[in-house]
Short mmCIF file of C-alpha atoms and ligand atoms in Angstrom, two decimals:
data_model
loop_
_atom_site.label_atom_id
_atom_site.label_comp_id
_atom_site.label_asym_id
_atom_site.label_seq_id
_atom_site.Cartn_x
_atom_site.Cartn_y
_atom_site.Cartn_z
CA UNK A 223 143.17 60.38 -4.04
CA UNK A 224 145.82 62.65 -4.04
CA UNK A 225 143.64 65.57 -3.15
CA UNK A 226 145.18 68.46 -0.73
CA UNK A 227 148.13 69.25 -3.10
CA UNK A 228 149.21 72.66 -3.85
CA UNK A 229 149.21 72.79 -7.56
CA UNK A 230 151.81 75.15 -8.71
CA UNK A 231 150.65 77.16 -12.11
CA UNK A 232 153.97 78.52 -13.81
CA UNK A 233 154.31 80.36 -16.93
CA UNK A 234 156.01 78.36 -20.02
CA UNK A 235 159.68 79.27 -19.83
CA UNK A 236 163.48 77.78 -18.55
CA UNK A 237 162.18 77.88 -15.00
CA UNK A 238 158.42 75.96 -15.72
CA UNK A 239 160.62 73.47 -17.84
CA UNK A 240 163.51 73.44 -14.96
CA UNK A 241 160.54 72.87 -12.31
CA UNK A 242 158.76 70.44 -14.68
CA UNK A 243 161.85 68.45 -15.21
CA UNK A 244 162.51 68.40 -11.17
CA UNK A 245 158.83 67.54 -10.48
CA UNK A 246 158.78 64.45 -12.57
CA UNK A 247 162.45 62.91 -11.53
CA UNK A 248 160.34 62.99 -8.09
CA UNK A 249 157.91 61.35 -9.13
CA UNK A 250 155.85 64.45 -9.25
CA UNK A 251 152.27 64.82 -11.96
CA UNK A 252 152.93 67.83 -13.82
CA UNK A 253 150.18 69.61 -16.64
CA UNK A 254 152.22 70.37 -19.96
CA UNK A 255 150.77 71.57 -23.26
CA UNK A 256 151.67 69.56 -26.36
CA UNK A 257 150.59 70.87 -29.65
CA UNK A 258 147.05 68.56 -29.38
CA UNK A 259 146.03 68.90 -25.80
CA UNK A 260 147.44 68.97 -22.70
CA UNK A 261 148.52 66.64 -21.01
CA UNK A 262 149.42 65.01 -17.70
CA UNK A 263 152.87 63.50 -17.30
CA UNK A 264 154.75 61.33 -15.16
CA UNK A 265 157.79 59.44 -14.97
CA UNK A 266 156.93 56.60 -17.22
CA UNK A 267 159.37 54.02 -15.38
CA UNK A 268 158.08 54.84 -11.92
CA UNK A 269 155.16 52.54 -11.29
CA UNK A 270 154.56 54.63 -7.77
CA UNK A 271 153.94 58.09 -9.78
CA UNK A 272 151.99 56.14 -12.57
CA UNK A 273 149.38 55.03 -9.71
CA UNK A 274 149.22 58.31 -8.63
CA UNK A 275 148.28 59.50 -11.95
CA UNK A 276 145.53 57.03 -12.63
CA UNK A 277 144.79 58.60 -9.14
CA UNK A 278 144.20 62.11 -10.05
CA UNK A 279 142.27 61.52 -13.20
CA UNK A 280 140.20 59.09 -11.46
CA UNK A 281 140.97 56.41 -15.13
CA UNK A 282 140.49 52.42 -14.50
CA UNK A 283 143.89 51.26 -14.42
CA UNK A 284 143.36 49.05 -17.84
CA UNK A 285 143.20 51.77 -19.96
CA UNK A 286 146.85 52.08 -20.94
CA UNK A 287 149.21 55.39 -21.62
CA UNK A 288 151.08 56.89 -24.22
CA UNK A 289 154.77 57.33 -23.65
CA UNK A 290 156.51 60.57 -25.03
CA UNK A 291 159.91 60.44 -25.93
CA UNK A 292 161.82 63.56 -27.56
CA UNK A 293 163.43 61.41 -30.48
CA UNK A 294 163.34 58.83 -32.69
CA UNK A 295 166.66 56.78 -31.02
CA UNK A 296 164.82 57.01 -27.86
CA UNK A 297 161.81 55.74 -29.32
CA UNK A 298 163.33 52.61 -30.56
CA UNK A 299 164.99 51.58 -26.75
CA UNK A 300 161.23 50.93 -26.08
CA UNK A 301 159.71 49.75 -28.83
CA UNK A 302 159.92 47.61 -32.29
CA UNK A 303 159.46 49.21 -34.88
CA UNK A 304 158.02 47.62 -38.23
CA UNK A 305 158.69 49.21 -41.94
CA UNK A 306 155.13 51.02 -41.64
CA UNK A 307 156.05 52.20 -38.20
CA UNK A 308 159.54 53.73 -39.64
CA UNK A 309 157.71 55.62 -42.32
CA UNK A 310 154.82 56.82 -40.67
CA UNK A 311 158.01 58.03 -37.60
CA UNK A 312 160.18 59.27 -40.38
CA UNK A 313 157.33 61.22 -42.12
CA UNK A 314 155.08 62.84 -39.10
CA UNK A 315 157.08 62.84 -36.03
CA UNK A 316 157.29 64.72 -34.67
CA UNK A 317 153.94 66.24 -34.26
CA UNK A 318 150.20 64.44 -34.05
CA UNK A 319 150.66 60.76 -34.43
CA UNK A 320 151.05 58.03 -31.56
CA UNK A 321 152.15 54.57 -32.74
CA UNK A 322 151.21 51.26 -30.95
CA UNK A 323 153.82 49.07 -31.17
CA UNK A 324 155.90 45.63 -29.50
CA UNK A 325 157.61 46.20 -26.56
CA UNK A 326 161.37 45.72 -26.23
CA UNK A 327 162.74 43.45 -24.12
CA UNK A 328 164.39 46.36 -22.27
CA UNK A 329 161.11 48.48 -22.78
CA UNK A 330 161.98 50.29 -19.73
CA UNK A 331 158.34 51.45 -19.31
CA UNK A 332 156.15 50.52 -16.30
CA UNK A 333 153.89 47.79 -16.36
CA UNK A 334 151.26 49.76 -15.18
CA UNK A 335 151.58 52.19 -18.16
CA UNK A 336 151.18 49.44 -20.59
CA UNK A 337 147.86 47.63 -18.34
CA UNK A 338 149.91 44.54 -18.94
CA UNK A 339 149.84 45.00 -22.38
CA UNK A 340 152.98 43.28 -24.63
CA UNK A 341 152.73 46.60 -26.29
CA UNK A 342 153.37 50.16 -25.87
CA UNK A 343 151.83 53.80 -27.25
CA UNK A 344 154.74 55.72 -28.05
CA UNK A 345 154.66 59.46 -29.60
CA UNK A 346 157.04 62.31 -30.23
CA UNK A 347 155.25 65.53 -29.38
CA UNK A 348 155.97 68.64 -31.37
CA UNK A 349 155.28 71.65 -28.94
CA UNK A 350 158.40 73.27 -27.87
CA UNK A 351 157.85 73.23 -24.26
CA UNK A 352 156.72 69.41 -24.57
CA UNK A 353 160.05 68.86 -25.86
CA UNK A 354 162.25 71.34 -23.84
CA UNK A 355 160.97 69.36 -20.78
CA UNK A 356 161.49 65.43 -22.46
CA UNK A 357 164.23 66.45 -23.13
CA UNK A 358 165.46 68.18 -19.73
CA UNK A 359 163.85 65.13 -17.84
CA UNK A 360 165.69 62.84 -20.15
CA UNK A 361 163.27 59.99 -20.18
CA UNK A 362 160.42 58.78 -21.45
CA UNK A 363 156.97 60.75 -19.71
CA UNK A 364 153.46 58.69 -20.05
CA UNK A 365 150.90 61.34 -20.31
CA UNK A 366 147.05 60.81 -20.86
CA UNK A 367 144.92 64.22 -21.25
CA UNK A 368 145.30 66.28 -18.20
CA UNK A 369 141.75 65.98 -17.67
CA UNK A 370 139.71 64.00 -15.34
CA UNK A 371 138.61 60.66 -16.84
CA UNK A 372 135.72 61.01 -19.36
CA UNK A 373 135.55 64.84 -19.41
CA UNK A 374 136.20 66.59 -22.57
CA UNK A 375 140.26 67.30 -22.80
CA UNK A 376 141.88 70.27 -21.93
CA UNK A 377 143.34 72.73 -24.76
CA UNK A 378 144.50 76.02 -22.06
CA UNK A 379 145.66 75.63 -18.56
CA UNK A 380 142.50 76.75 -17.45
CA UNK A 381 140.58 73.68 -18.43
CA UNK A 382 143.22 71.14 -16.70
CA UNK A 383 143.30 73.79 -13.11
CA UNK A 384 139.48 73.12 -13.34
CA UNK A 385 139.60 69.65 -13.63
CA UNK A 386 142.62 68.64 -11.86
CA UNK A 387 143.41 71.70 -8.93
CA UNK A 388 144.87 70.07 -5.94
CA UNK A 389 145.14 66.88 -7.60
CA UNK A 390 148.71 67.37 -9.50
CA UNK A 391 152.05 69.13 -8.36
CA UNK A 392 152.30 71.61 -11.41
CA UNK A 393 150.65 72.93 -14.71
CA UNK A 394 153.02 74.58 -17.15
CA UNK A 395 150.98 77.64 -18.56
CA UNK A 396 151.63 77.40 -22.68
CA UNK A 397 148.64 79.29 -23.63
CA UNK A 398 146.02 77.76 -25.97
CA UNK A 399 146.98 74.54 -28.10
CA UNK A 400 147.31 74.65 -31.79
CA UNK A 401 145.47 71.49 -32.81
CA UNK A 402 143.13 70.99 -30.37
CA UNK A 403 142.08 67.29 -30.58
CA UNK A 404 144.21 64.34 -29.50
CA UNK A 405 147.03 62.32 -31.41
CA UNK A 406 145.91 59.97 -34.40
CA UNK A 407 146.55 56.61 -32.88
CA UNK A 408 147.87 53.60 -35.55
CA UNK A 409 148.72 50.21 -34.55
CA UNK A 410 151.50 48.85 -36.12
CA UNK A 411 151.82 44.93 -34.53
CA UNK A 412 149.44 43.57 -37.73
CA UNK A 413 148.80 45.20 -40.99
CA UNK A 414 148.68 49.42 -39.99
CA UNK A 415 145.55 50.08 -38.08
CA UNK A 416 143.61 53.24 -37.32
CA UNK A 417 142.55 52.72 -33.67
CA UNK A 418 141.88 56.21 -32.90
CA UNK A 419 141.25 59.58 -35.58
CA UNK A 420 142.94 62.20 -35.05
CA UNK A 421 144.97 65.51 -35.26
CA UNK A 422 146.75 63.80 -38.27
CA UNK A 423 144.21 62.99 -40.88
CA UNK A 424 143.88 59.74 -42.08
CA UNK A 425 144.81 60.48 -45.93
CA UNK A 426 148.03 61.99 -45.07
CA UNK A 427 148.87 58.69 -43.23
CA UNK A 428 147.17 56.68 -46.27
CA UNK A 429 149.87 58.64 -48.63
CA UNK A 430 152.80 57.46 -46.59
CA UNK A 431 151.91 53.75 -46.39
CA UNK A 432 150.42 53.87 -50.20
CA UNK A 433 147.56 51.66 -48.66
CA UNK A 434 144.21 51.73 -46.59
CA UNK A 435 144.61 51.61 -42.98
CA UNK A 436 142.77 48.61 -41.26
CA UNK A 437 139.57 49.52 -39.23
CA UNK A 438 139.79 47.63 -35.79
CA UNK A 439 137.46 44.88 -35.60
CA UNK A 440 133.94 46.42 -34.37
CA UNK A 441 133.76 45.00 -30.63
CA UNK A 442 137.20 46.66 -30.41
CA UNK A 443 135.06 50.41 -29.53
CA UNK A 444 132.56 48.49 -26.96
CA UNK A 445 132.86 48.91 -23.38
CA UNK A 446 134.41 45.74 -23.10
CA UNK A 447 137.52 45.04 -20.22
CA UNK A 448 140.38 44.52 -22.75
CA UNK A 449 139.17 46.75 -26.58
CA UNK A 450 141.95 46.93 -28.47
CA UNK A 451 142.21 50.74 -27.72
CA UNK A 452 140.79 50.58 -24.06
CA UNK A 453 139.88 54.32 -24.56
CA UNK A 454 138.47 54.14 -26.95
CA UNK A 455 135.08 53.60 -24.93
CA UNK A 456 131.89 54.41 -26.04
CA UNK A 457 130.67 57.22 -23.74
CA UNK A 458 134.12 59.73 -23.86
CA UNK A 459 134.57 63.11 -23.85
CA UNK A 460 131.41 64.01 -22.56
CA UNK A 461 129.87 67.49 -21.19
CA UNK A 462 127.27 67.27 -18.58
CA UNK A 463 124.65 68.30 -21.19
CA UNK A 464 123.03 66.13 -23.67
CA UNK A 465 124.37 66.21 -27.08
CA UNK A 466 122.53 66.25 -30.06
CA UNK A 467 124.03 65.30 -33.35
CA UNK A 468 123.42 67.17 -36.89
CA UNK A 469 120.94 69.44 -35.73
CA UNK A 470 119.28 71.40 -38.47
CA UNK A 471 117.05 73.44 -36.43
CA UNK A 472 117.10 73.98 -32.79
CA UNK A 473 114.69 73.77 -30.22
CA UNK A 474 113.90 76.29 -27.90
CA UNK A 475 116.27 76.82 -24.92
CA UNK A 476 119.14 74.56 -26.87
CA UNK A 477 122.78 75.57 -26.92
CA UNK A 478 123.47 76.13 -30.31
CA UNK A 479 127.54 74.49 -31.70
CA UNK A 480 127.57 76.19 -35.38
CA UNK A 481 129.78 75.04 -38.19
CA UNK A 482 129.76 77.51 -41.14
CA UNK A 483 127.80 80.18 -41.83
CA UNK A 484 124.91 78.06 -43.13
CA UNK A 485 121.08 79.18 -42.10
CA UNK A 486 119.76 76.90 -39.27
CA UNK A 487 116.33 77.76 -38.00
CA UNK A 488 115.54 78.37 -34.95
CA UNK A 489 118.37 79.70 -34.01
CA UNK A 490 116.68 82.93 -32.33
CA UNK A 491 115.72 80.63 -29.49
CA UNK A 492 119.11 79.20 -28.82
CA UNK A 493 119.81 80.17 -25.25
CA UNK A 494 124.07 80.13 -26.80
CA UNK A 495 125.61 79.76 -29.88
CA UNK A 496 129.27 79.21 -30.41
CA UNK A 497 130.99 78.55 -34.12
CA UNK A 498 133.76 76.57 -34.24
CA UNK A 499 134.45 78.44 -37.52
CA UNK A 500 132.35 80.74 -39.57
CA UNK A 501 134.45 80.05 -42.90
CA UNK A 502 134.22 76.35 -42.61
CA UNK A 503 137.48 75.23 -41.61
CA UNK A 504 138.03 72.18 -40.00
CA UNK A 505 141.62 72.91 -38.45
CA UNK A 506 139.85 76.03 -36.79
CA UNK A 507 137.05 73.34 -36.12
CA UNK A 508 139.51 70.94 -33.92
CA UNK A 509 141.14 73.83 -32.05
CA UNK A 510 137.99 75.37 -30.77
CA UNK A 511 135.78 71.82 -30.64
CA UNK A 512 136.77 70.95 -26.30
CA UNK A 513 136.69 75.15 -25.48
CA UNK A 514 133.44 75.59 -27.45
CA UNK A 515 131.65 72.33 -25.50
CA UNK A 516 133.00 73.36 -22.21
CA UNK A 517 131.85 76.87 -22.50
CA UNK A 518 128.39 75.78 -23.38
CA UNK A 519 128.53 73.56 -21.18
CA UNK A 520 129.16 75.41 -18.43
CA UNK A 521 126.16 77.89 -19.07
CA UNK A 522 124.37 74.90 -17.13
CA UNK A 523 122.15 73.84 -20.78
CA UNK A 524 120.14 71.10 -20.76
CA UNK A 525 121.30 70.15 -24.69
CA UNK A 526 124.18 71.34 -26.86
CA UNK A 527 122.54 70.99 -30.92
CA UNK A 528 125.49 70.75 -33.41
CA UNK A 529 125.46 71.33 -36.93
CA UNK A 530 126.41 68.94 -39.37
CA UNK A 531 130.61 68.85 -39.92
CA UNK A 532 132.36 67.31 -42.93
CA UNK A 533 134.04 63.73 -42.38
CA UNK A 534 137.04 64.87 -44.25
CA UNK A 535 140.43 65.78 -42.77
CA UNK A 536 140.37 66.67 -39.02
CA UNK A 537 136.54 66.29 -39.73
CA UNK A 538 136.50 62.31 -38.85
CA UNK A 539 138.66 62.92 -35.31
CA UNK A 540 135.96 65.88 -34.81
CA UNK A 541 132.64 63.99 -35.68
CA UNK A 542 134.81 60.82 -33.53
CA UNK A 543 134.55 62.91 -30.49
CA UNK A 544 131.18 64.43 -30.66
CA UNK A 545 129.51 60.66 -31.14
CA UNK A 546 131.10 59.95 -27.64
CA UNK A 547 130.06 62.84 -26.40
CA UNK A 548 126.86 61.98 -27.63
CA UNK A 549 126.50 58.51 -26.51
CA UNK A 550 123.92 57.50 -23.79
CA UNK A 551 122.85 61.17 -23.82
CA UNK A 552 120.49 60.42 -27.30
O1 TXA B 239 147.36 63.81 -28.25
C1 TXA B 239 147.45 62.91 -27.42
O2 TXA B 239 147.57 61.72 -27.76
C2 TXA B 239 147.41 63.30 -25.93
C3 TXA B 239 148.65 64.13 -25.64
C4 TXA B 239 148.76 64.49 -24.18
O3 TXA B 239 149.80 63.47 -26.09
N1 TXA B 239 147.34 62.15 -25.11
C5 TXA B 239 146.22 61.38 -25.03
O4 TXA B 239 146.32 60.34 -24.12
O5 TXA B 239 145.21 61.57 -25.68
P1 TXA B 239 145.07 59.53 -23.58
O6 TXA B 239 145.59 58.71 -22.47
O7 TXA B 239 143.96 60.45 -23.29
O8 TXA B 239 144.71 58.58 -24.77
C6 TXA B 239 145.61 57.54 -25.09
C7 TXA B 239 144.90 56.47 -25.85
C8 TXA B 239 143.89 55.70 -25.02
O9 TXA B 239 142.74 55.52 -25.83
C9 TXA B 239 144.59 54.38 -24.77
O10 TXA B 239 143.69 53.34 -24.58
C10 TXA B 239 145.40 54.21 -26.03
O11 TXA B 239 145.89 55.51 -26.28
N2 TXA B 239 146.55 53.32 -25.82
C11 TXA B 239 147.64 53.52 -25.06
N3 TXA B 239 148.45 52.44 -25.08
C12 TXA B 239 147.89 51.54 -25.89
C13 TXA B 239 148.23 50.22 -26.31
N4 TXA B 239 149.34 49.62 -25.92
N5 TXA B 239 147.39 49.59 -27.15
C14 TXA B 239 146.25 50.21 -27.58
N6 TXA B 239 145.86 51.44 -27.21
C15 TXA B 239 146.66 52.10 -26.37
MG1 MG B 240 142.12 61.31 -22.80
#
C-alpha cells in the first residue's frame, strides 16, 4: 500500500496544473476533476506508477483503465478507430463519452492499464483543468475514479481526501463537478456497443450512429474474471447502508433519497431526506446522485429508500448506479 504519503491538496490554477504535470512525469498519483467525476491519474506508459495506482484504490488488477488524451490526433497514436468511433469522436469529444477500441501497434499504453486486453478505453475529457494538465503533461494519463474500489465516486475534492488521504501525492481542488456520474462507455471493435450508461445519454449517441446501440451479451455484467467491461461488476458503487429501490413509502428510521416533489408517505419518520432535485431534473439528478448517497450515508443509516427516477436521459446511468448500489444489500 502506498499509505504514509503526504497528499498535497492545491487549489485549481497554473501552479496545481504545473505541480500536477510534475507529479505525474514522476510517476506521481495525482486527484483531478474532469467534468463527470474525479479522477485519479497516472502516467499511462509507466507500468511502475500504474501498480501503484491499482495500489491506492485497492482495484483487482483485471479491471482495466481509461486513458485520457487532450485531442483527437493523440487519440489515434493509441488506438483504431472505426467509422462509428470517428463520429461518435467528431460529435461528443470532447466531454462525457469513453470509446473502447483496438490497440495500435505502437499503443504506447501500459500493459497493465489495458489487463492484457488487445484493446484500450480512450476519452477526451472536457473540464478545463483536465485538459490544462493533459496537455502540460503531454501524454496520455489512465485515470479510474479517484475513489477507493467499490465506493461511490467522488464529485468534490472532499470525497477523494476521504477516500484516498495518504494514499496519492496530490488532489487538484476544482470545486464540485458538473455532471456528476461517470463517462458513457461504447465499444467500438463489433457493431457500437453500450457497455456502460452514462453522462452522455444513450439517444444522443443513437442520433449520431442513426442506429441502436448493441446491449453486451448478459454474462458480460456478472462477476465473472474477464466481463467484457470488468467494472462493470454487479455490487459497485455502494454506501455502507442498504439500498432500497423505488420506495413509495418509507419505513421508520429510513434515510429518505427524494426525486421530485411527489407525496411519499411516511416520510415524517425518515431519520434524512435529501432531493436530488425538487423540479424533476435528471441533469440536477446525476450531479447530486454520489454527494446525496454519501451524505446519507454517512449519518450512519441502516437503509437509504429512493424514489422512483425516470429511465430517460441521464435517468438510465442514474437508475445503472443505484441497482449496484443496491445489489447484495436487497
Ligand atoms: O467519467 C469517467 O469515465 C471517469 C473519469 C475519471 O474519466 N473514469 C472512470 O474510470 O469512471 P473507471 O476506471 O472508474 O471506469 C472505467 C471503466 C471500467 O468499468 C473498466 O472496466 C472499463 O472502463 N474499461 C476500461 N478499459 C476497458 C476495455 N479495454 N474494455 C472494456 N472495458 C474497459
Ligand atoms: Mg470507478
Amino acid at each position: 500500500m502506498n499509505v504514509g504519503l503526504n497528499t498535497q491538496i492545491l487549489p485549481a490554477g497554473e501552479a496545481a496544473v504545473a505541480a500536477a504535470a510534475d507529479a505525474l512525469t514522476q510517476g506521481g498519483l495525482v486527484a483531478f476533476p474532469t467534468e463527470t467525476v474525479y479522477g485519479l491519474g497516472a502516467d499511462a506508459t509507466n507500468p511502475a506508477a500504474i501498480a501503484r495506482l491499482y495500489q491506492a484504490k485497492g482495484r483487482p488488477a483485471f479491471n482495466p483503465l481509461i486513458a485520457h488524451i487532450g485531442d483527437i490526433a493523440a487519440a489515434r497514436k493509441i488506438a483504431c478507430f472505426d467509422a462509428a468511433a470517428t463520429a461518435l469522436g467528431e460529435a461528443f469529444w470532447p466531454g462525457p463519452l469513453t470509446l473502447v477500441l483496438p490497440k495500435t501497434e505502437g499503443c504506447g499504453v501500459a500493459d497493465l492499464a489495458t489487463a492484457g486486453l488487445d484493446t484500450v478505453a480512450v476519452r477526451i475529457p472536457a473540464h478545463a483543468i483536465a485538459r490544462d494538465i493533459l496537455r502540460v503533461f503531454g501524454g496520455p494519463v489512465v485515470a479510474p475514479s479517484a475513489n477507493i474500489s467499490g465506493h461511490v465516486s467522488p464529485t468534490t475534492a472532499a470525497h477523494v481526501h476521504s477516500d484516498l488521504a495518504g494514499r496519492i501525492d496530490l488532489i487538484v481542488d476544482g470545486g464540485a463537478v458538473d455532471v456528476g456520474v461517470e463517462s458513457t462507455i461504447i465499444g467500438c471493435f463489433d457493431a457500437p456497443m453500450l457497455l456502460r450508461p452514462g453522462g452522455l445519454p444513450r439517444a444522443e449517441i443513437e442520433r449520431v450512429l442513426g442506429r441502436t446501440l448493441k446491449q453486451p451479451p448478459k454474462d458480460a455484467e456478472n462477476d465473472s474474471a474477464q466481463p467484457l467491461a470488468p467494472g462493470m461488476l454487479a455490487s459497485h458503487y455502494a454506501p455502507r447502508a442498504r439500498v432500497r429501490l423505488n420506495a413509495v413509502a418509507v419505513e421508520t428510521g429510513e434515510a429518505l433519497l427524494a426525486f421530485g416533489l411527489g407525496a411519499i408517505s411516511g416520510i415524517d419518520a425518515a431519520a434524512a431526506v435529501m432531493n436530488l432535485s425538487e423540479r424533476g431534473d435528471l441533469n440536477e439528478a446525476a450531479a447530486n446522485l454520489f454527494g446525496h448517497l454519501r451524505a446519507l450515508d454517512a449519518k450512519g443509516v441502516r437503509t437509504i429508500a429512493v424514489m422512483p427516477i425516470p429511465d430517460d436521459g441521464l435517468g438510465e446511468a442514474i437508475n445503472d448506479r443505484l441497482r449496484r448500489a443496491a445489489v447484495g444489500r436487497e
